[in-house]
CSV table of C-alpha atoms in Angstrom, one decimal:
chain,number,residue,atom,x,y,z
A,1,UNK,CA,30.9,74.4,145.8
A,2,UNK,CA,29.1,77.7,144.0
A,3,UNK,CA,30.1,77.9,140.4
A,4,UNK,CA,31.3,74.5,140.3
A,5,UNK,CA,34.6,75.6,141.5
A,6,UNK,CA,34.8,72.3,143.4
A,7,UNK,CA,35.9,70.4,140.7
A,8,UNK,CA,39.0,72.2,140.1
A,9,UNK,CA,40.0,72.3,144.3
A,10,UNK,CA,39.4,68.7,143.4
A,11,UNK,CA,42.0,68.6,141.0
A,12,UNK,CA,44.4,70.3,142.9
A,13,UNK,CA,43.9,68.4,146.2
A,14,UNK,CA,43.1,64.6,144.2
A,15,UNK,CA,45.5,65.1,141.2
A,16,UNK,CA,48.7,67.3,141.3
A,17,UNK,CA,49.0,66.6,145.2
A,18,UNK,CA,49.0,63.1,144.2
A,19,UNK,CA,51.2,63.3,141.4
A,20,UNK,CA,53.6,65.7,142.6
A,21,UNK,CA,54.1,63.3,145.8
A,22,UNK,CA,54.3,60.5,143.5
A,23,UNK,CA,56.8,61.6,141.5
A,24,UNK,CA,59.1,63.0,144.6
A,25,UNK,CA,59.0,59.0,146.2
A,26,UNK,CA,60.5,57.8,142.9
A,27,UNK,CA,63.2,60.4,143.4
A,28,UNK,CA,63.8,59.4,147.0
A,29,UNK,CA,63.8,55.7,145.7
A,30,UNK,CA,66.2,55.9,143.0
A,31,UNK,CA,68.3,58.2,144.3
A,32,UNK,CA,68.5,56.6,148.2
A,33,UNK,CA,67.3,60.2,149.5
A,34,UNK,CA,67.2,60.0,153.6
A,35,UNK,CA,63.8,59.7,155.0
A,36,UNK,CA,63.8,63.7,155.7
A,37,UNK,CA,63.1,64.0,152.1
A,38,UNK,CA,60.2,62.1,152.1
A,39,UNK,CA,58.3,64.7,154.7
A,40,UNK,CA,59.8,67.8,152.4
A,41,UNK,CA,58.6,66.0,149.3
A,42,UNK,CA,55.0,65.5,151.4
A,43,UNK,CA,55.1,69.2,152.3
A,44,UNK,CA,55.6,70.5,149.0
A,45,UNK,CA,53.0,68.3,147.2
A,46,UNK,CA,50.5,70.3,149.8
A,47,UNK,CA,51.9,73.3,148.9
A,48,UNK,CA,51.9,73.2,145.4
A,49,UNK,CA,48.2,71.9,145.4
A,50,UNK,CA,47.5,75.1,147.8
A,51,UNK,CA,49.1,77.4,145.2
A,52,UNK,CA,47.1,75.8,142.2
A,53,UNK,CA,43.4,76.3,144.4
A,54,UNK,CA,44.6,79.7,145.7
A,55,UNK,CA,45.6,81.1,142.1
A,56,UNK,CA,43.1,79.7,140.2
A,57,UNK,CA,39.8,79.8,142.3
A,58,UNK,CA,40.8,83.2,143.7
A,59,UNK,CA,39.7,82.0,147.2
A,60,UNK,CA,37.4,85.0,148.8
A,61,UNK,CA,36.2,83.3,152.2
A,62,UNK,CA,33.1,85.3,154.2
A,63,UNK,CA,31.4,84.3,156.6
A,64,UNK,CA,27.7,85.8,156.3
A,65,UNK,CA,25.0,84.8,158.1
A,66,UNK,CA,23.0,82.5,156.0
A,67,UNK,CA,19.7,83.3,154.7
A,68,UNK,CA,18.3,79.9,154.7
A,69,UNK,CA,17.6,77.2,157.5
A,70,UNK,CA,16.5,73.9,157.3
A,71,UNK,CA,14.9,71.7,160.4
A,72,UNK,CA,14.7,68.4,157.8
A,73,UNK,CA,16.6,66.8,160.7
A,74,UNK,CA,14.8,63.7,160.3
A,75,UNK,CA,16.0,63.7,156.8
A,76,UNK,CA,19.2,64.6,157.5
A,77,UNK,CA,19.2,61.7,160.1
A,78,UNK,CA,17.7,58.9,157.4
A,79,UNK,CA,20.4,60.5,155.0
A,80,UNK,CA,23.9,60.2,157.8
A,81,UNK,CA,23.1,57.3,160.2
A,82,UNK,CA,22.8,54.4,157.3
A,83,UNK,CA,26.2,55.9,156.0
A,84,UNK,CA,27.4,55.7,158.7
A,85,UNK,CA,27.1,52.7,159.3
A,86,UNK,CA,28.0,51.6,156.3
A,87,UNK,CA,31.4,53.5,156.9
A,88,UNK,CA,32.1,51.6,160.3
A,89,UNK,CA,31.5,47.8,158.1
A,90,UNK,CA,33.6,49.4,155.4
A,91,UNK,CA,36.2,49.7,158.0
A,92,UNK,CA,36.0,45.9,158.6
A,93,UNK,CA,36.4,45.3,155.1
A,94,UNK,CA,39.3,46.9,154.5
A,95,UNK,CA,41.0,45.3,157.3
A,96,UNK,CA,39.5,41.8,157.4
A,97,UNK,CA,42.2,40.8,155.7
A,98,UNK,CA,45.1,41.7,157.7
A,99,UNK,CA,43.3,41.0,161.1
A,100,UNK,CA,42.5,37.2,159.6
A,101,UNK,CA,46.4,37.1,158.5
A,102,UNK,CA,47.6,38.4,161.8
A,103,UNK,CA,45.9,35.9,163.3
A,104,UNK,CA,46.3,32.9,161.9
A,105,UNK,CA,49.8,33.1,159.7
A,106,UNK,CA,52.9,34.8,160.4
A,107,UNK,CA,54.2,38.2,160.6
A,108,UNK,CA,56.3,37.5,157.7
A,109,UNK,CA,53.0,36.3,155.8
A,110,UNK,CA,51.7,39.8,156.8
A,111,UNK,CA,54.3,41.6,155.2
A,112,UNK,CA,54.0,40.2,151.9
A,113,UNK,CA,50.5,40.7,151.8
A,114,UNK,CA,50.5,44.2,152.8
A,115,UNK,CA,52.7,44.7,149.7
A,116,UNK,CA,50.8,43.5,147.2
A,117,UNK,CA,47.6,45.1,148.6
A,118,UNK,CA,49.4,48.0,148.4
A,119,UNK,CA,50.4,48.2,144.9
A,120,UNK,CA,47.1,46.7,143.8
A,121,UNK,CA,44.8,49.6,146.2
A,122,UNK,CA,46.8,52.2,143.8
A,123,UNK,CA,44.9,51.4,140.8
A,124,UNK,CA,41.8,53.3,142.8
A,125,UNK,CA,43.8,56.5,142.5
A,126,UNK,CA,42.3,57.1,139.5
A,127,UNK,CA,38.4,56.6,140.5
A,128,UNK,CA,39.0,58.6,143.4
A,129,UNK,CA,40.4,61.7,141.3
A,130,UNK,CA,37.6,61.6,139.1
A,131,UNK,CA,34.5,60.7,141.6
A,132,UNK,CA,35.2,64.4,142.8
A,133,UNK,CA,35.4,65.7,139.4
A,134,UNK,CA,32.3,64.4,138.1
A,135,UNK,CA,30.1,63.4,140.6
A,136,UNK,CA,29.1,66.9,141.1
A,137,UNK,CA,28.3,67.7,137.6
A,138,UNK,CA,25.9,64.5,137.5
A,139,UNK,CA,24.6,65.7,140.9
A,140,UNK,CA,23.3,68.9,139.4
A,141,UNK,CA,22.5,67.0,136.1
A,142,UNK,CA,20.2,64.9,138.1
A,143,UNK,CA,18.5,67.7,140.0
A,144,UNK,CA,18.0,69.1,136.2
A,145,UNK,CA,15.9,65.8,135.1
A,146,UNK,CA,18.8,66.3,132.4
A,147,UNK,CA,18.4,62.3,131.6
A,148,UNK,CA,20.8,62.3,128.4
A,149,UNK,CA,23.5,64.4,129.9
A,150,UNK,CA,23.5,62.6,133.0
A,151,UNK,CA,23.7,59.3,131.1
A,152,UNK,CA,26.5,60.7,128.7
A,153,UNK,CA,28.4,62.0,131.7
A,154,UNK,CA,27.9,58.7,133.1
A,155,UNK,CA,29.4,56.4,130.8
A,156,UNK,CA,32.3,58.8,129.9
A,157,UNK,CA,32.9,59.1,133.8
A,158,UNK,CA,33.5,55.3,133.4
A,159,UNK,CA,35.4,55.2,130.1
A,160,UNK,CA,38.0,57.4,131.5
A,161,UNK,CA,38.6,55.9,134.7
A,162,UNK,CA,39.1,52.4,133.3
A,163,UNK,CA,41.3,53.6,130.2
A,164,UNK,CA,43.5,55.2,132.9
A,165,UNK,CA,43.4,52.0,135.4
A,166,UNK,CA,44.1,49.1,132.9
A,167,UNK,CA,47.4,49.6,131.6
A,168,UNK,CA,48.4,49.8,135.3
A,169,UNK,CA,47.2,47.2,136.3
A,170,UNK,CA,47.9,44.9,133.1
A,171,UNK,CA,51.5,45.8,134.0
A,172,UNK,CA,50.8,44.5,137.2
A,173,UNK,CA,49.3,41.1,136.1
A,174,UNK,CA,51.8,40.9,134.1
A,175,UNK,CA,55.1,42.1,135.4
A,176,UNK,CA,54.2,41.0,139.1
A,177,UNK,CA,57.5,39.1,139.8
A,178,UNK,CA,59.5,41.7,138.3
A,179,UNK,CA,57.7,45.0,139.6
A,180,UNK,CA,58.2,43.6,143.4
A,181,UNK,CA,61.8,42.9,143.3
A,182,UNK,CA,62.7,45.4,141.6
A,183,UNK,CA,60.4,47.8,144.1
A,184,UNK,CA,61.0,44.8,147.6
A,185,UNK,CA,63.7,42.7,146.4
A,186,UNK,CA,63.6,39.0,146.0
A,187,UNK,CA,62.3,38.2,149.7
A,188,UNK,CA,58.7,39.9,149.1
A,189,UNK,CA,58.4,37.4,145.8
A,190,UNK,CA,55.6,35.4,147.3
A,191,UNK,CA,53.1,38.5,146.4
A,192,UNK,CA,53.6,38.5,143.2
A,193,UNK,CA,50.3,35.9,142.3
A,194,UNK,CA,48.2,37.8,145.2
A,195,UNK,CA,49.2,40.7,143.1
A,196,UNK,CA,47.4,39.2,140.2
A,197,UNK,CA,44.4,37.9,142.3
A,198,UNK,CA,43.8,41.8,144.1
A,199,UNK,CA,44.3,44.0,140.9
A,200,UNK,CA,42.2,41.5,138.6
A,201,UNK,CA,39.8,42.6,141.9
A,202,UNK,CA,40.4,46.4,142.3
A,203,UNK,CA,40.3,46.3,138.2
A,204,UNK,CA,36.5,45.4,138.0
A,205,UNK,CA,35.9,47.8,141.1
A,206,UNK,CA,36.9,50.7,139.0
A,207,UNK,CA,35.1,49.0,135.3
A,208,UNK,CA,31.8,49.3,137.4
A,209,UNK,CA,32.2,52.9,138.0
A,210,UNK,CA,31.1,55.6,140.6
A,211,UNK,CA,27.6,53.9,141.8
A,212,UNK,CA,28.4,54.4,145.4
A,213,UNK,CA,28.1,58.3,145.3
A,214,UNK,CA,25.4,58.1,142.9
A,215,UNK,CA,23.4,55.7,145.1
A,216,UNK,CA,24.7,59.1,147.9
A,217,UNK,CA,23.2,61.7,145.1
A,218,UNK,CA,19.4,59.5,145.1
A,219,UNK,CA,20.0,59.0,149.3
A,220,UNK,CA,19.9,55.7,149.2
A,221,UNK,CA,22.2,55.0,152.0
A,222,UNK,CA,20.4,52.3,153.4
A,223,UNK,CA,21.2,50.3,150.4
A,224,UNK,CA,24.7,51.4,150.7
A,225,UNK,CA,24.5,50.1,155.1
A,226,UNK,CA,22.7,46.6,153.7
A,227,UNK,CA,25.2,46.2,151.3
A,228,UNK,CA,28.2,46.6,153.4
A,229,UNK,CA,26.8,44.5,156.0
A,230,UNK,CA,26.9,41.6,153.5
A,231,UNK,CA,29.7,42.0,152.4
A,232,UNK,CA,31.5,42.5,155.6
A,233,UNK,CA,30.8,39.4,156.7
A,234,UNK,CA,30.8,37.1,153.7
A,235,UNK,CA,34.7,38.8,153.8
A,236,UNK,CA,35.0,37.4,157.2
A,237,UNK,CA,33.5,34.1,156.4
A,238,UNK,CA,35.4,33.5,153.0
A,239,UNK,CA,39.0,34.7,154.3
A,240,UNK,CA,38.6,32.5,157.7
A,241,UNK,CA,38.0,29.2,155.8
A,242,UNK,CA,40.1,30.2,152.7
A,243,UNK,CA,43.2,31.4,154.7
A,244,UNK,CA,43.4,27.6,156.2
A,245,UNK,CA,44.0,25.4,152.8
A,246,UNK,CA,45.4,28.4,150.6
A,247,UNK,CA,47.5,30.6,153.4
A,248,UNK,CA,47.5,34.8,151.7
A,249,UNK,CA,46.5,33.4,148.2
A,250,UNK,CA,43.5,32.1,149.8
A,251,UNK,CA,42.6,36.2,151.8
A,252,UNK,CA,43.5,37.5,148.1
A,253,UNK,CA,40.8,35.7,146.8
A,254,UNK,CA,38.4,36.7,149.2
A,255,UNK,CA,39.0,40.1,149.1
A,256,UNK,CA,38.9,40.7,145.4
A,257,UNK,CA,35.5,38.8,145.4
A,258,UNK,CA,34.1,41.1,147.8
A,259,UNK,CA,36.1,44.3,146.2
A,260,UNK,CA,34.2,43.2,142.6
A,261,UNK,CA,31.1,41.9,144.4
A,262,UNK,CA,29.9,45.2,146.4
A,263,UNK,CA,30.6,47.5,143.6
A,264,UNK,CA,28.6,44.7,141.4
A,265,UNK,CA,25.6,45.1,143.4
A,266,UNK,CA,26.1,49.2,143.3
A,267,UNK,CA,26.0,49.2,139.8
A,268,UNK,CA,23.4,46.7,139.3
A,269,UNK,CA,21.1,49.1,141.8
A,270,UNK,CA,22.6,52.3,139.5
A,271,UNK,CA,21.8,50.7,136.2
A,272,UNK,CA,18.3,49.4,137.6
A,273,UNK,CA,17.3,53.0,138.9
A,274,UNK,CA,18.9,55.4,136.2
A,275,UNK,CA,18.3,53.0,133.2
A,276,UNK,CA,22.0,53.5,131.8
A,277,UNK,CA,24.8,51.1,130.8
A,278,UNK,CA,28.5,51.8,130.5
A,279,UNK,CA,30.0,51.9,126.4
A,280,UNK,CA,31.2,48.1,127.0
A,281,UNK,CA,32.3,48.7,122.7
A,282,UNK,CA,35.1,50.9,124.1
A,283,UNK,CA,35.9,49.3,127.1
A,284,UNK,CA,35.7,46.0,124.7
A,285,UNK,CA,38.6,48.4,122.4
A,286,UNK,CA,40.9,49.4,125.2
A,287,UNK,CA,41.0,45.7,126.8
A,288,UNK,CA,42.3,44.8,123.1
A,289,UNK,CA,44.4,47.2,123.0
A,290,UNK,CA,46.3,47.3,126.4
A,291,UNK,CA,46.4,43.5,126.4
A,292,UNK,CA,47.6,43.4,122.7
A,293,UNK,CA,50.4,45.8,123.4
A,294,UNK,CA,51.2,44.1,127.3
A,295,UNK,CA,52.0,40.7,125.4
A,296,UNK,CA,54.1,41.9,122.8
A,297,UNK,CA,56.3,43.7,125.9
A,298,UNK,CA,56.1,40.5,127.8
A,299,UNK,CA,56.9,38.7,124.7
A,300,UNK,CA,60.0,40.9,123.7
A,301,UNK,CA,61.2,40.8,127.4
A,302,UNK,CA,61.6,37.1,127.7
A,303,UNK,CA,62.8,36.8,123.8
A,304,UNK,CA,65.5,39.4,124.5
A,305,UNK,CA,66.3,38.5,128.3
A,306,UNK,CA,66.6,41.9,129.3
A,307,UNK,CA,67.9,42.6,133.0
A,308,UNK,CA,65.3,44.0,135.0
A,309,UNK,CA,67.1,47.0,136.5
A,310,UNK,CA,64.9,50.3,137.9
A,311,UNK,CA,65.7,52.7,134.6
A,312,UNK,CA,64.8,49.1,132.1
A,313,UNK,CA,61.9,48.1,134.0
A,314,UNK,CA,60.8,52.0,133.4
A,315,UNK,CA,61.6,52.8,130.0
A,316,UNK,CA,59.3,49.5,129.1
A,317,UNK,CA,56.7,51.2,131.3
A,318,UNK,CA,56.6,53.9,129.6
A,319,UNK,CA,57.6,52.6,126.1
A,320,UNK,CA,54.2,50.5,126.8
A,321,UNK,CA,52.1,53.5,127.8
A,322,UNK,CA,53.0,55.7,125.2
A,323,UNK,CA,52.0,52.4,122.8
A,324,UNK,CA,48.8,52.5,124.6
A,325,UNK,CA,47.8,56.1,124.5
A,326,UNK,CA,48.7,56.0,120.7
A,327,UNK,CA,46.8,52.9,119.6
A,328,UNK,CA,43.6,53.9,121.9
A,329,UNK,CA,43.6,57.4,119.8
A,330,UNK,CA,43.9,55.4,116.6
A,331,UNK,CA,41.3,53.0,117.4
A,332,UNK,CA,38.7,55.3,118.4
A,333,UNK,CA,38.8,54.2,122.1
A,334,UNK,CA,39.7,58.2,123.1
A,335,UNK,CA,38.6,60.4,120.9
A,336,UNK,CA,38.8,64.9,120.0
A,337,UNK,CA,35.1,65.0,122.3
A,338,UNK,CA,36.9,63.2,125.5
A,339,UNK,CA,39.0,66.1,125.2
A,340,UNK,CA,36.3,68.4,124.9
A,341,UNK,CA,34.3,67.0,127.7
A,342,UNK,CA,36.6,67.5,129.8
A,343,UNK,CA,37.9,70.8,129.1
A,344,UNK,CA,34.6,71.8,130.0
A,345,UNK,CA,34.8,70.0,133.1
A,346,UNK,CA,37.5,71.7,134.2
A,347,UNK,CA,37.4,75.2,133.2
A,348,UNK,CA,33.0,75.5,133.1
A,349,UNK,CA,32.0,72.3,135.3
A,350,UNK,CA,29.3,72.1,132.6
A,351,UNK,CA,29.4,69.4,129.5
């Protein structure tokens, strides 16, 4: 972590892993590639991000006796036991759901809602790259008493995540029906609206940005427990009595409200303690924007009656995308400083 050179293992181990693995699945799906190539494809998306630390952070490991001790264990214990905690009812969050559906409906039920959970959980790729990118710049920020760079860091941390996260998940409000049978095939159509439901969700989860590793950086972890503890079983509740008069629609539901809900509190508790606010006047540009640009694709799909085959579907993907990145530039919504930032970021770890 000296020098800041976590942020760029971050990158390798967060980002080009990711992507790398990402991009080898859409060969294996296009191309019907045996399941073999799938472990090779996992292998080398290690490898590559191992190459990338090893050659850029020029990895010297020693193992010296350290100079300092520390017997703050009753610190340390006020710090870990509240997290956690808060881990083990994070745990029943996540899988509320599928317990509750497992339960009560059908196998088959199960199924449909573990795909679109699983396409809607990928738009928190993105806020999980850059949490380990930025987070410890605004940790050593904060130990500074650097108030304005913190708070610059803070809502540009935000800005980023979301302008990244939208057009995904417009796309998937959007395209639902056509994204899962093209990805499951017509059977696995009955996810399309709890598609909707979980990335509108996921979607405001990212928009309220990083609070639970700031509320980490301040050691609020009780906050964090409390929190989780609500949650948790207001999931429990919600899902049990919505499950019964609206089947997986009805878990959907309850897990995008607690999804949005925790990370509400967090940021309300972030805003309250830091006094900062996110730039709403550019997330207020890139909603326009991708949601502009979304309905003229839906629009000219349904117009033109194009056949949603794989390369279609993608080429309007990225079409769409490119249209995004564009008019965001134009608009002011990403600007010559974004770049700047981080560049600095990357290759200083300093703003």
């Amino acid at each position: 972590y000296a020098k800041n050179k976590v942020l760029i293992q971050n990158i390798g181990n967060n980002i080009i892993e990711k992507t790398v693995l990402l991009m080898g699945i859409f060969l294996v799906y296009f191309y019907n590639l045996d399941i073999v190539f799938v472990i090779w494809i996992l292998l080398i998306s290690i490898l590559v991000a191992f190459v990338f630390n090893l050659l850029y952070l020029k990895l010297k490991i020693s193992f010296g006796k350290s100079k300092e001790q520390t017997n703050d264990y009753a610190g340390w214990l006020a710090f870990s036991v509240p997290l956690f905690f808060a881990n083990i009812f994070a745990f029943f969050i996540n899988w509320t759901d599928n317990i509750v559906i497992g339960k009560i409906l059908t196998s088959s039920d199960l199924g449909i809602y573990a795909v679109s959970f699983s396409l809607a959980a990928f738009l928190l790729f993105f806020q999980t790259s850059f949490v380990s990118i930025f987070v410890p710049v605004m940790s050593r920020l904060y130990a500074k008493g650097n108030k304005e760079g913190f708070s610059h860091i803070y809502k540009k941390a935000q800005n980023w995540v979301f302008s990244m996260a939208l057009p995904l998940a417009l796309i998937f409000m959007f395209f639902s029906k056509e994204l899962i049978e093209i990805l499951y095939g017509k059977a696995f159509l009955a996810a399309s609206l709890p598609l909707i439901i979980l990335s509108i969700g996921i979607l405001f989860n990212v928009y309220t940005g990083m609070n639970a590793s700031l509320l980490k950086v301040i050691k609020n972890t009780k906050f964090l427990f409390k929190t989780k503890v609500v949650m948790a079983s207001i999931n429990v509740v919600l899902s049990i009595i919505l499950i019964q008069k609206m089947g997986i629609l009805g878990v959907a539901i309850s897990t995008a409200i607690v999804i949005a809900g925790e990370q509400f509190v967090y940021m309300i508790k972030v805003r309250k303690y830091f006094n900062i606010n996110h730039n709403n006047f550019i997330n207020f540009k890139l909603i326009v924007v991708g949601v502009a640009l979304i309905c003229v694709a839906k629009y000219l799909v349904n117009i033109w009656g194009i056949a949603f085959s794989p390369g279609t579907f993608i080429a309007v993907i990225l079409i769409y995308l490119v249209c995004y990145v564009v008019v965001a530039i134009l608009n002011g919504a990403i600007d010559k400083n974004d770049y700047l930032i981080f560049k600095n970021l990357i290759f200083n770890g300093r703003q």
